[in-house]
Short mmCIF file of C-alpha atoms in Angstrom, two decimals:
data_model
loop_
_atom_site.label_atom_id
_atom_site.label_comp_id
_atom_site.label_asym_id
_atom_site.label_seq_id
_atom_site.Cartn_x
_atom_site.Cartn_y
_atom_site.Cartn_z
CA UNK S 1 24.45 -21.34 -24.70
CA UNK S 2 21.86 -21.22 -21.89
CA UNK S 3 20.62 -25.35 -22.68
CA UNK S 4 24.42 -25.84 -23.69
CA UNK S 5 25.45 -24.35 -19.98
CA UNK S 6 22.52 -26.28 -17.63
CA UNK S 7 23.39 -30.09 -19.57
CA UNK S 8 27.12 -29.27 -18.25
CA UNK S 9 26.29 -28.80 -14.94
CA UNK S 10 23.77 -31.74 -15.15
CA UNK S 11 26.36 -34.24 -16.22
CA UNK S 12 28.80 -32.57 -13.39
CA UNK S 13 25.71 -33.10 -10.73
CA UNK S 14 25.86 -36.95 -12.15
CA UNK S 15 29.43 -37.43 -12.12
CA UNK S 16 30.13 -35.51 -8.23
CA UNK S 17 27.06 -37.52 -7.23
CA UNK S 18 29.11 -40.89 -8.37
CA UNK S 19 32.40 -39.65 -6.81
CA UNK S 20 30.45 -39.39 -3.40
CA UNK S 21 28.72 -43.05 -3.92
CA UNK S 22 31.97 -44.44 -4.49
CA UNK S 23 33.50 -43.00 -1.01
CA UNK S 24 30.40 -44.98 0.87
CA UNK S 25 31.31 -48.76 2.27
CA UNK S 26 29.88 -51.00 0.73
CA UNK S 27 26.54 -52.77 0.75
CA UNK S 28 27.24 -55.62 3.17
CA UNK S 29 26.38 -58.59 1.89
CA UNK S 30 23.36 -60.15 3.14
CA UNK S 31 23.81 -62.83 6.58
CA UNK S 32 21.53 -65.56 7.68
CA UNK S 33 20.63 -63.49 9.94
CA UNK S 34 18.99 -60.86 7.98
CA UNK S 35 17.00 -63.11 6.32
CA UNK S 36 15.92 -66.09 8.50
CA UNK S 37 13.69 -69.12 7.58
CA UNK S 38 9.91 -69.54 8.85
CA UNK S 39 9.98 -72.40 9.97
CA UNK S 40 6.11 -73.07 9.59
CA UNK S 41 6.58 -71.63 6.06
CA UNK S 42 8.61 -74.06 5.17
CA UNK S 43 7.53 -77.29 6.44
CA UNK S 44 7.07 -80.22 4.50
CA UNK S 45 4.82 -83.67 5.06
CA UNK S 46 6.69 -86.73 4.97
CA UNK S 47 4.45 -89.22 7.45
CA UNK S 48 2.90 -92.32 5.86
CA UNK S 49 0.76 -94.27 6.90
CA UNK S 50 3.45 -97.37 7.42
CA UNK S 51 4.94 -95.11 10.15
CA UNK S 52 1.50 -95.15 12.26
CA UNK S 53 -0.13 -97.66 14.24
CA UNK S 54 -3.07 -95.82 15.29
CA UNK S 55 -5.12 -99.01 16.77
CA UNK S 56 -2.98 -98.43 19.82
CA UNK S 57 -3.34 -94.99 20.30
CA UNK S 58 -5.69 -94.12 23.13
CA UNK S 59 -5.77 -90.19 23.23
CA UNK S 60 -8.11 -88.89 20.70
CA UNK S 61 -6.58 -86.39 18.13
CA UNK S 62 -3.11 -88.88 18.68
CA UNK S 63 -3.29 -90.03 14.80
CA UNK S 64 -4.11 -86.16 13.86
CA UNK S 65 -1.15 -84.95 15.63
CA UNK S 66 1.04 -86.90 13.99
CA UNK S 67 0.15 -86.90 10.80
CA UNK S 68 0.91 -83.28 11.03
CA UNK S 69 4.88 -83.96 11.88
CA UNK S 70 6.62 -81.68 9.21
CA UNK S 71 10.20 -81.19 8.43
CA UNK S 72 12.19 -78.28 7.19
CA UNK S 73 14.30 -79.39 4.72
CA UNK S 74 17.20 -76.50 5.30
CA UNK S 75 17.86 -78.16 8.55
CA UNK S 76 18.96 -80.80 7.29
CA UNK S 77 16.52 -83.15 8.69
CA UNK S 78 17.61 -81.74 12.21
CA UNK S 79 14.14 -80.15 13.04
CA UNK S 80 10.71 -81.25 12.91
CA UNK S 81 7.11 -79.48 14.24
CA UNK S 82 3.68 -80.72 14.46
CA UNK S 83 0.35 -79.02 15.79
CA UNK S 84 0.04 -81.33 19.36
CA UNK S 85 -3.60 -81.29 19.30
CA UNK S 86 -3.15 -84.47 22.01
CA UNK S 87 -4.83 -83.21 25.20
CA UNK S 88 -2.80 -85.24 27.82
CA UNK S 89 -4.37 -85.69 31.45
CA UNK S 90 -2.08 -84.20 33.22
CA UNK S 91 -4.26 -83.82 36.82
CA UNK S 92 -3.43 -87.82 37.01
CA UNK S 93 0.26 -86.87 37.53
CA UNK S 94 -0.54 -84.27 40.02
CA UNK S 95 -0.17 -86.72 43.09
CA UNK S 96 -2.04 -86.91 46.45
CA UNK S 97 0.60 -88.19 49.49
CA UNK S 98 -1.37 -91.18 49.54
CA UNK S 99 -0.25 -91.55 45.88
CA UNK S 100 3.57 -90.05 45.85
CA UNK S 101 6.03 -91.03 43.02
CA UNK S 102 8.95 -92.03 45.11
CA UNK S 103 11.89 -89.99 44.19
CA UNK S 104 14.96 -90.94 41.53
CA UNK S 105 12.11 -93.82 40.40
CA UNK S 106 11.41 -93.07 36.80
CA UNK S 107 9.91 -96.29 35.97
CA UNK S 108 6.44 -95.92 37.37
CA UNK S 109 5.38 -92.63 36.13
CA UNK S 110 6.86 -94.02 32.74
CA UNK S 111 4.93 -96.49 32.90
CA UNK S 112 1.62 -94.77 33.67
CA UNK S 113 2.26 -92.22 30.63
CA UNK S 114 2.39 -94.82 28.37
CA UNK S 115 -0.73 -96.46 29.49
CA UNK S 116 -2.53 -93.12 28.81
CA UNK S 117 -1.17 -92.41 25.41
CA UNK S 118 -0.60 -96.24 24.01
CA UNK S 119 -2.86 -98.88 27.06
CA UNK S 120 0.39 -100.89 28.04
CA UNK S 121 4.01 -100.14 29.54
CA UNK S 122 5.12 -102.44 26.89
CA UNK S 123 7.38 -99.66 25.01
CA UNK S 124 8.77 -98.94 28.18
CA UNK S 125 11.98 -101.25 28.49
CA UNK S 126 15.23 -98.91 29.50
CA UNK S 127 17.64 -97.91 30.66
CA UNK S 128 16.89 -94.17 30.58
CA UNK S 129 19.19 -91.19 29.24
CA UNK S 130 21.21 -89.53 31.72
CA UNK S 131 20.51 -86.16 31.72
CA UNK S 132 22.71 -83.83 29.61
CA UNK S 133 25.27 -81.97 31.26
CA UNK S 134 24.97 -78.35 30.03
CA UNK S 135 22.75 -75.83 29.26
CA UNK S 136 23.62 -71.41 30.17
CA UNK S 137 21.77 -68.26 29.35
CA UNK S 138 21.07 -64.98 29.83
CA UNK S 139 18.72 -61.85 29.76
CA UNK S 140 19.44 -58.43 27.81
CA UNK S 141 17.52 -55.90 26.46
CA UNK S 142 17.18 -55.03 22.60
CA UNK S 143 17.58 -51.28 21.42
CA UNK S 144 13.56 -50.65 21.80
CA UNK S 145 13.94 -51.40 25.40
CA UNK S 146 12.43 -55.05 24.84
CA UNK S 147 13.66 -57.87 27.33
CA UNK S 148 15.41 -60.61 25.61
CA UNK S 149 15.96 -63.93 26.76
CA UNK S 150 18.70 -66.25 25.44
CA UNK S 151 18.97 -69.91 25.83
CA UNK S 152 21.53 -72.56 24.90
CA UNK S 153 20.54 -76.60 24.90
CA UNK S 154 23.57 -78.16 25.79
CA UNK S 155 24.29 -82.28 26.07
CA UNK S 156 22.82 -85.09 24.28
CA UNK S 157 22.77 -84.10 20.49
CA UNK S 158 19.51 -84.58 18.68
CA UNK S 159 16.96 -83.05 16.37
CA UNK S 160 14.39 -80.91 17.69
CA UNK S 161 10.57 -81.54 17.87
CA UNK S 162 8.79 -77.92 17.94
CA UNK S 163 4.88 -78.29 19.33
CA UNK S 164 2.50 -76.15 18.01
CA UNK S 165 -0.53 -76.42 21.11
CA UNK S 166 -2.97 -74.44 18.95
CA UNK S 167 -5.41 -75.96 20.59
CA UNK S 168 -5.40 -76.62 24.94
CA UNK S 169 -7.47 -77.87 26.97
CA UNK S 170 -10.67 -75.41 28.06
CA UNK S 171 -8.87 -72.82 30.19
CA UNK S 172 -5.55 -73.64 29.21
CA UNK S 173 -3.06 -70.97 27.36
CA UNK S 174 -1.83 -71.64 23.68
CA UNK S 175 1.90 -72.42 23.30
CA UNK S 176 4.89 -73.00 21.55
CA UNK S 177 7.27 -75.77 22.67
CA UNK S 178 10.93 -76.96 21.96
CA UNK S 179 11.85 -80.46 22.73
CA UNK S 180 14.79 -82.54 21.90
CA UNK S 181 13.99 -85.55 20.39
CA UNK S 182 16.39 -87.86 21.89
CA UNK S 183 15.02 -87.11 25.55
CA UNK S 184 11.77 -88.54 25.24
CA UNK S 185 12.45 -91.58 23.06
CA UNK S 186 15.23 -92.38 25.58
CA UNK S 187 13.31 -91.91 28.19
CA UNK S 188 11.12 -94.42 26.75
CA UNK S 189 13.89 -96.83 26.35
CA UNK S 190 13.53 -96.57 22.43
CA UNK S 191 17.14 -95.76 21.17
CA UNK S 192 15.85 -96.16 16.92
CA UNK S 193 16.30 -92.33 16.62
CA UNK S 194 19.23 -90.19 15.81
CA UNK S 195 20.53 -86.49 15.02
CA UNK S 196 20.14 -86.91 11.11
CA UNK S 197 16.97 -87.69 8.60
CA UNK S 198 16.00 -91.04 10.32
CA UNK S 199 11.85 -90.01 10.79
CA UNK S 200 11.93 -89.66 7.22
CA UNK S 201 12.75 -93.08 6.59
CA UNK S 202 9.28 -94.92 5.76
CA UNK S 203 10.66 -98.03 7.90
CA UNK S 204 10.86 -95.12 11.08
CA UNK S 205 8.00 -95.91 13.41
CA UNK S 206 6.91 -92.46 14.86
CA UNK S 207 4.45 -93.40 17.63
CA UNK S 208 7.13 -92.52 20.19
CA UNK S 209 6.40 -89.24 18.77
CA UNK S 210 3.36 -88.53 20.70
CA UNK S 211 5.10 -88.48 24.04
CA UNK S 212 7.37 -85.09 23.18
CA UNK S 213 5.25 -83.48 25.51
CA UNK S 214 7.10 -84.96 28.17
CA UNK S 215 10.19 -83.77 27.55
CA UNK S 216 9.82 -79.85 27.36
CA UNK S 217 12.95 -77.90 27.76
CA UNK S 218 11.85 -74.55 26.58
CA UNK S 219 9.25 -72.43 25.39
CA UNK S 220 6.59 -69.64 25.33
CA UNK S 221 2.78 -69.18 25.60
CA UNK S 222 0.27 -66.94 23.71
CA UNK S 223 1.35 -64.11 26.52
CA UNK S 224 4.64 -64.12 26.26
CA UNK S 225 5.65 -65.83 28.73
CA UNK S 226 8.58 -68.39 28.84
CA UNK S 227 10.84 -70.67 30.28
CA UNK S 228 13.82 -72.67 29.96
CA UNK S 229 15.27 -75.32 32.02
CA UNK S 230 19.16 -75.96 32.93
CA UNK S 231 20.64 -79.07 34.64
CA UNK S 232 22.66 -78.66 38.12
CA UNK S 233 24.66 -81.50 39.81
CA UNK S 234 23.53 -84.18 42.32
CA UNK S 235 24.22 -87.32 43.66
CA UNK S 236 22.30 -90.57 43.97
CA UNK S 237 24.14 -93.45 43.36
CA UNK S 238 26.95 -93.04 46.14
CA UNK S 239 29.94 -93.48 43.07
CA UNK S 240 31.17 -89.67 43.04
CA UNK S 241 34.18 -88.75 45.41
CA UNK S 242 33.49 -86.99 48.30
CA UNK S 243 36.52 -84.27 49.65
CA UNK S 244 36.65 -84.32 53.20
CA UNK S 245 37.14 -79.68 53.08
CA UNK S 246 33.69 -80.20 50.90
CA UNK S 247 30.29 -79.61 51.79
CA UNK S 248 28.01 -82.13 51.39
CA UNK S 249 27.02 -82.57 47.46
CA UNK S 250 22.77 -82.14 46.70
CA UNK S 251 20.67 -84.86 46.24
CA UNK S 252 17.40 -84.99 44.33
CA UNK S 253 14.81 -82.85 45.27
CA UNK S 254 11.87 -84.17 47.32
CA UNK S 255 9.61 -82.26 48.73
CA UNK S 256 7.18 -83.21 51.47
CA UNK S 257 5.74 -79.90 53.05
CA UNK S 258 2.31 -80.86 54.55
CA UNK S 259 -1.30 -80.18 52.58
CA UNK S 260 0.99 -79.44 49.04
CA UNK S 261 0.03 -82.12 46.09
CA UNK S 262 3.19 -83.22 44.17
CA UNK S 263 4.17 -82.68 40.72
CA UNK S 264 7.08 -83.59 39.05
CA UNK S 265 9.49 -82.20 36.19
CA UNK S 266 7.08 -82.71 33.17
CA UNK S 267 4.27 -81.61 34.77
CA UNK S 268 5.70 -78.19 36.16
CA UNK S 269 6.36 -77.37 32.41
CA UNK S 270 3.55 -78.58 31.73
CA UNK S 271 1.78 -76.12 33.86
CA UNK S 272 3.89 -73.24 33.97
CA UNK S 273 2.79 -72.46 29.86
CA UNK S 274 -0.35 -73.67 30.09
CA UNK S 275 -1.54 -71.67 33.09
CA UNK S 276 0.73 -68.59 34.05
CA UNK S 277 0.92 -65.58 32.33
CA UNK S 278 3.89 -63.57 34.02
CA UNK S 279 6.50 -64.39 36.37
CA UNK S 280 4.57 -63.87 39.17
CA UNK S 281 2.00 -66.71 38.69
CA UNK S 282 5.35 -69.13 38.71
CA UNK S 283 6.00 -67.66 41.71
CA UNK S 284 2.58 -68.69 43.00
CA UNK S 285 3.08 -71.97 40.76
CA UNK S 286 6.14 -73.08 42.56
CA UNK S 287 5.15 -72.42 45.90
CA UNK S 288 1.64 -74.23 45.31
CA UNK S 289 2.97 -77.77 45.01
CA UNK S 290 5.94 -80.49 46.46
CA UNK S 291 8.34 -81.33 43.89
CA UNK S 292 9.43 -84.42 43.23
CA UNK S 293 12.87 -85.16 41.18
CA UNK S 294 12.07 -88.74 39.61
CA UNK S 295 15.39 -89.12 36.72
CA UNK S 296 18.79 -89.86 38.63
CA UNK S 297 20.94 -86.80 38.01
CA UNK S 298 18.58 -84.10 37.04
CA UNK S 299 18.25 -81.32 39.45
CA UNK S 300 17.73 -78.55 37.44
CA UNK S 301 16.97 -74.48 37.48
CA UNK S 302 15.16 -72.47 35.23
CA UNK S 303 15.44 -69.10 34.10
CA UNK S 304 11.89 -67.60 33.61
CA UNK S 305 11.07 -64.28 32.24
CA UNK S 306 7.71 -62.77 30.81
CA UNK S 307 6.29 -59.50 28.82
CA UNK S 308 6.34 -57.23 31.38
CA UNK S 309 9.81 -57.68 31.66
CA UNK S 310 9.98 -58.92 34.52
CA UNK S 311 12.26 -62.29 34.95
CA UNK S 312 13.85 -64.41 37.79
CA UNK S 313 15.77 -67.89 38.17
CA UNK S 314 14.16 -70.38 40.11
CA UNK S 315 16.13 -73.26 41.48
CA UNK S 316 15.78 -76.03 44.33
CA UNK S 317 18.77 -76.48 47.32
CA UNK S 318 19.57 -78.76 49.84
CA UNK S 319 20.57 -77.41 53.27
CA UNK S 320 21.80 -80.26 55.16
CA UNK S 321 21.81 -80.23 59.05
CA UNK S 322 24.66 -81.97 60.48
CA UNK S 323 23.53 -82.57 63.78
CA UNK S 324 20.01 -84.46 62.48
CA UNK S 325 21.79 -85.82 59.45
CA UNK S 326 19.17 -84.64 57.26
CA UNK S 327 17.98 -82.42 54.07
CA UNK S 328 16.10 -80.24 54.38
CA UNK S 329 14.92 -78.81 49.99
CA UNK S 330 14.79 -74.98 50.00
CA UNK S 331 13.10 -73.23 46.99
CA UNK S 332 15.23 -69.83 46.08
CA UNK S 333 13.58 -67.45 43.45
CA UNK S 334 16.42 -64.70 42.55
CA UNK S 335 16.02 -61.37 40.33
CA UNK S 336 18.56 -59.38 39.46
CA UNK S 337 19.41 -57.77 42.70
CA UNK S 338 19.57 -61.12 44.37
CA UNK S 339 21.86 -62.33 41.43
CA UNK S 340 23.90 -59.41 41.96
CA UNK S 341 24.59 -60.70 45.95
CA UNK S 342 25.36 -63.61 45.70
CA UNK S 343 27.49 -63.55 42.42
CA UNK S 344 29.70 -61.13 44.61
CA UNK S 345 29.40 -64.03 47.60
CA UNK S 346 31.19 -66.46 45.06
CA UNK S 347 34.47 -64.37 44.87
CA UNK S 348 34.81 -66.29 41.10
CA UNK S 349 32.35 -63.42 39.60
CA UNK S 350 32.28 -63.88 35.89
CA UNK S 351 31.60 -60.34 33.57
CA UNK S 352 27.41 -59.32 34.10
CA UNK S 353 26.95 -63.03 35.94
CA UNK S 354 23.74 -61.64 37.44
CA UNK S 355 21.93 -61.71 33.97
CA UNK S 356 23.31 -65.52 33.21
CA UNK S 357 22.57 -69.16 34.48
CA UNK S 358 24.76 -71.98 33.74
CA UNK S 359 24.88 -75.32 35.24
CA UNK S 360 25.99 -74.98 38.80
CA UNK S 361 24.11 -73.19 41.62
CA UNK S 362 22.73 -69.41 41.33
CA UNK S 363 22.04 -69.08 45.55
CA UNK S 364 23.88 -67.05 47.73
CA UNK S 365 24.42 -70.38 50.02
CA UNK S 366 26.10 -72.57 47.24
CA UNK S 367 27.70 -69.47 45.72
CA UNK S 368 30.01 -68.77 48.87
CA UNK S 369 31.14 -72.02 48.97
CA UNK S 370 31.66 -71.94 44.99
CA UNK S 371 35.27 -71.75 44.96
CA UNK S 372 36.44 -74.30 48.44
CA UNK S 373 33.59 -77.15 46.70
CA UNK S 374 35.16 -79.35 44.30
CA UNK S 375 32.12 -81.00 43.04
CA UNK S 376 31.05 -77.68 42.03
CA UNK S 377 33.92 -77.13 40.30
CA UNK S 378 34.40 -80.31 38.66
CA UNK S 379 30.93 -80.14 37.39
CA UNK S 380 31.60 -76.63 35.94
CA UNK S 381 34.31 -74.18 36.26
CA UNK S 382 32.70 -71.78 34.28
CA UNK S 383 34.61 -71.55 31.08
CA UNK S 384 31.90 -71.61 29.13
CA UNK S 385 29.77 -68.99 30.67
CA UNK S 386 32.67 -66.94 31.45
CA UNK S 387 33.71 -66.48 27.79
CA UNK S 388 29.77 -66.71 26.27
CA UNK S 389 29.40 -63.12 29.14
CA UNK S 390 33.09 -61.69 28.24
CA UNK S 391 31.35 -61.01 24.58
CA UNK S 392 27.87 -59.89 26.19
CA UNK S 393 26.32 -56.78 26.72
CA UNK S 394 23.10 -55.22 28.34
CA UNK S 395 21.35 -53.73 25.39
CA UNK S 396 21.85 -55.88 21.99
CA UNK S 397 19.77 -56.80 19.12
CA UNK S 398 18.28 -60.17 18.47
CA UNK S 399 21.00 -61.13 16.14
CA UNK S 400 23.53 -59.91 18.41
CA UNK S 401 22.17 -62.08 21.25
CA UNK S 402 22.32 -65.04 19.18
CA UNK S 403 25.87 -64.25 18.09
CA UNK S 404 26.32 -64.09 21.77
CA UNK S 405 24.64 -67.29 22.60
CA UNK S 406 27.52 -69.01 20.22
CA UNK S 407 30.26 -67.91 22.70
CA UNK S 408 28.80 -70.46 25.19
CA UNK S 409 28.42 -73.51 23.04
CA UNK S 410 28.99 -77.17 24.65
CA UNK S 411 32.01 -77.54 22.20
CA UNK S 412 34.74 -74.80 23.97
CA UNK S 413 34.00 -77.32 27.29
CA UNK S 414 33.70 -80.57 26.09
CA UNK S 415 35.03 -81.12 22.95
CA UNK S 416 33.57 -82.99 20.02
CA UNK S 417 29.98 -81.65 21.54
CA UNK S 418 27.62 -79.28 20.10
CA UNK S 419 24.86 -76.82 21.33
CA UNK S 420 21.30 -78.62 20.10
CA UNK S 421 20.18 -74.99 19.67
CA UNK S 422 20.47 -71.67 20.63
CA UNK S 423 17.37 -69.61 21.00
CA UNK S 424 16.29 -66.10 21.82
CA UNK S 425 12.85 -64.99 22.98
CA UNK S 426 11.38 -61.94 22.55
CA UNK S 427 8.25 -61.89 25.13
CA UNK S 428 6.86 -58.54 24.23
CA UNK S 429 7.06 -59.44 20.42
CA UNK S 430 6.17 -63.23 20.71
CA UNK S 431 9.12 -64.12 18.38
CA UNK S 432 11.77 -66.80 18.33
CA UNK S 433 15.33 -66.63 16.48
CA UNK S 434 17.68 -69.70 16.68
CA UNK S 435 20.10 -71.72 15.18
CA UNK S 436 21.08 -75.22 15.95
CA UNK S 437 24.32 -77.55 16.28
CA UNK S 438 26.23 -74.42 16.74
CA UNK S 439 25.41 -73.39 12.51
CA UNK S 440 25.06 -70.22 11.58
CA UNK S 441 24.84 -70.57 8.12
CA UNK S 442 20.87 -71.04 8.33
CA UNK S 443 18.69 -68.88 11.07
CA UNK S 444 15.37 -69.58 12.18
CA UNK S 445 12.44 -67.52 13.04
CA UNK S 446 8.92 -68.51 14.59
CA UNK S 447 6.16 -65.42 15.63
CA UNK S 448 4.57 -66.89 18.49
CA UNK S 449 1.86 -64.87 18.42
CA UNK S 450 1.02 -65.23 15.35
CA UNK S 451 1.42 -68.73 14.96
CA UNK S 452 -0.99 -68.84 17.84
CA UNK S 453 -3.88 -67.34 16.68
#
């Protein structure tokens, strides 16, 4: 009776134990998310050697870097990476005043990047891209107390080039770098690229390849620090309306404080991975050099944050003195508390606008005019970032950021457009999770640090 009695209350144990599973939720069903792709896992070769002309490639290591151009195929030929081994000269573009690029004139510092990488300005033929129109952000914190640091790439749609630089020049810092492809070749003048699988076409010349080092929008170095970069409105060409109740719209930044070398957008991000290691060198970086703004239309801002985490937004302003009729470029680096002043200043506060940067002016001096400018308004009324911060919060998980990040796509502003990709950093971990084109059905992971060693 005794065996009889303890198999009963074994096969009650069993059955009670089901009844309880069965109250649980259930197992939610795995999310791209939870699993997302390696992207240097998954890379495949697809250069041939019909695609190359290496008799005009001047660089050494400019064949080798190419040849290494992989694709991953759940992207849908919308992302390619490559080890840049290419070790560009970049103290030529660092310019004496004797030797000044001459601001909004593109054409001759084109021109002398393609006689380092190729001997001849002959790929150079125009017009250039104007720059996209877009681009917001933000900083949060994960549940381990980790600063994360969001970015959208708003405007021009196109596939993105990620550069491995495994190996810098003596003294330089290891880095990851995100690049749109469409920037540089149009910068070029080549327009033979577009969005979907074209590099993979053997007819697809890639040589235009080599010069995605130009056209940097984002990244992070072997300590953790990174950067991303954000268009703001200006004027050059005299066609935008002027409201008499306005004040005066920027113009391009051109700096000309005595014994300071100048440098110029490519170049900056050039130097701010390859040579800082927390926010505080930028600092230092920034206030080192004049900077120059050579591509009609691009005064931009960056948001910059590093392992420590410590992060600020630096951006560029013109005062302009009415009685000398004259600009006069001001250089504003903001934390959070400074955020937190001048946000208030703009009476059009959107919810926790301290930790986000959009395209139109973070200083207290263009903030207080915000709401009475209409070019600032006209150039962004901050729909986007309003609703992208309306679903933020200060402490969220990777995932959650990136969820967050899709609030703000280019699409709910300009319809028919689409974010190029949405990315979160993770300084203190060295990791990357992103989506592009505004898909979440496939996620996307790179370990920096890892990657780097």
């Amino acid at each position: 009776m005794k065996k009889i009695f303890l198999a009963l209350m074994t096969i009650a144990a069993i059955a009670l134990t089901g009844c309880k599973e069965s109250k649980n939720e259930p197992t939610p069903t795995p999310t791209p998310l939870d699993n997302p792709i390696d992207v240097r896992k998954n890379g495949v070769e697809f250069v041939q050697d019909c695609q190359l002309t290496p008799e005009i490639y001047v660089l050494d290591n400019s064949e080798k870097t190419l040849r290494s151009l992989r694709y991953v195929p759940q992207s849908k030929g919308h992302m390619y990476f490559m080890d840049y081994d290419v070790h560009f000269p970049w103290e030529k573009f660092i310019r004496d005043d004797a030797h000044r690029y001459t601001v909004n004139d593109f054409q001759p510092f084109n021109d002398d990047v393609n006689r380092e990488f190729y001997g001849s300005v002959e790929m150079a033929f125009g017009p250039y891209i104007n720059a996209p129109r877009g681009c917001s952000g933000f900083v949060c914190k994960n549940p381990n107390g980790e600063l994360l640091f969001g970015r959208n790439l708003d405007g021009t749609p196109g596939a993105m080039v990620i550069l491995f630089n495994k190996n810098p020049r003596p003294g330089e810092y290891k880095s990851v770098m995100l690049s749109n492809i469409t920037y540089a070749q149009n910068w070029n003048g080549t327009y033979s690229f577009d969005i979907d699988s074209c590099l993979l076409n053997p007819k697809t010349n890639i040589d235009v390849m080599l010069r995605q080092n130009m056209a940097v929008m984002d990244g992070m170095n072997e300590y953790g620090l990174c950067f991303a970069a954000y268009q703001l409105p200006n004027t050059q060409d005299g066609t935008e309306i002027e409201f008499p109740n306005d004040t005066k719209l920027p113009v391009s930044i051109d700096q000309q404080a005595e014994g300071k070398e100048q440098i110029t957008l490519s170049v900056l991000h050039h130097l701010m991975l390859s040579t800082c290691k927390t926010v505080k060198d930028v600092v230092k970086l920034f206030n080192k050099y004049n900077y120059t703004t050579l591509l009609s239309k691009t005064n931009v801002h960056w948001f910059v944050a590093d392992a420590s985490g410590d992060y600020r937004v630096f951006e560029y302003w013109n005062r302009y003195d009415k009685d000398s009729q004259t600009w006069k470029d001001t250089l504003y680096i903001m934390g959070e508390n400074d955020r937190i002043e001048s946000t208030h200043g703009s009476l059009s506060q959107v919810p926790y606008e301290y930790y986000s940067i959009e395209n139109y002016y973070a200083n207290p001096e263009a903030n207080y005019t915000f709401n009475t400018d209409r070019w600032q308004n006209t150039f962004s009324n901050k729909t986007r970032v309003h609703r992208m911060m309306s679903a933020y919060t200060p402490v969220m998980t990777e995932g959650q950021a990136l969820l967050c990040l899709q609030e703000g796509n280019f699409g709910i502003e300009m319809p028919g457009q689409v974010t190029d990709w949405s990315c979160v950093y993770n300084p203190v971990k060295g990791t990357l999770l992103f989506n592009m084109h505004d898909d979440m059905s496939a996620v996307y992971s790179i370990n920096v640090f890892e990657e780097l060693k």
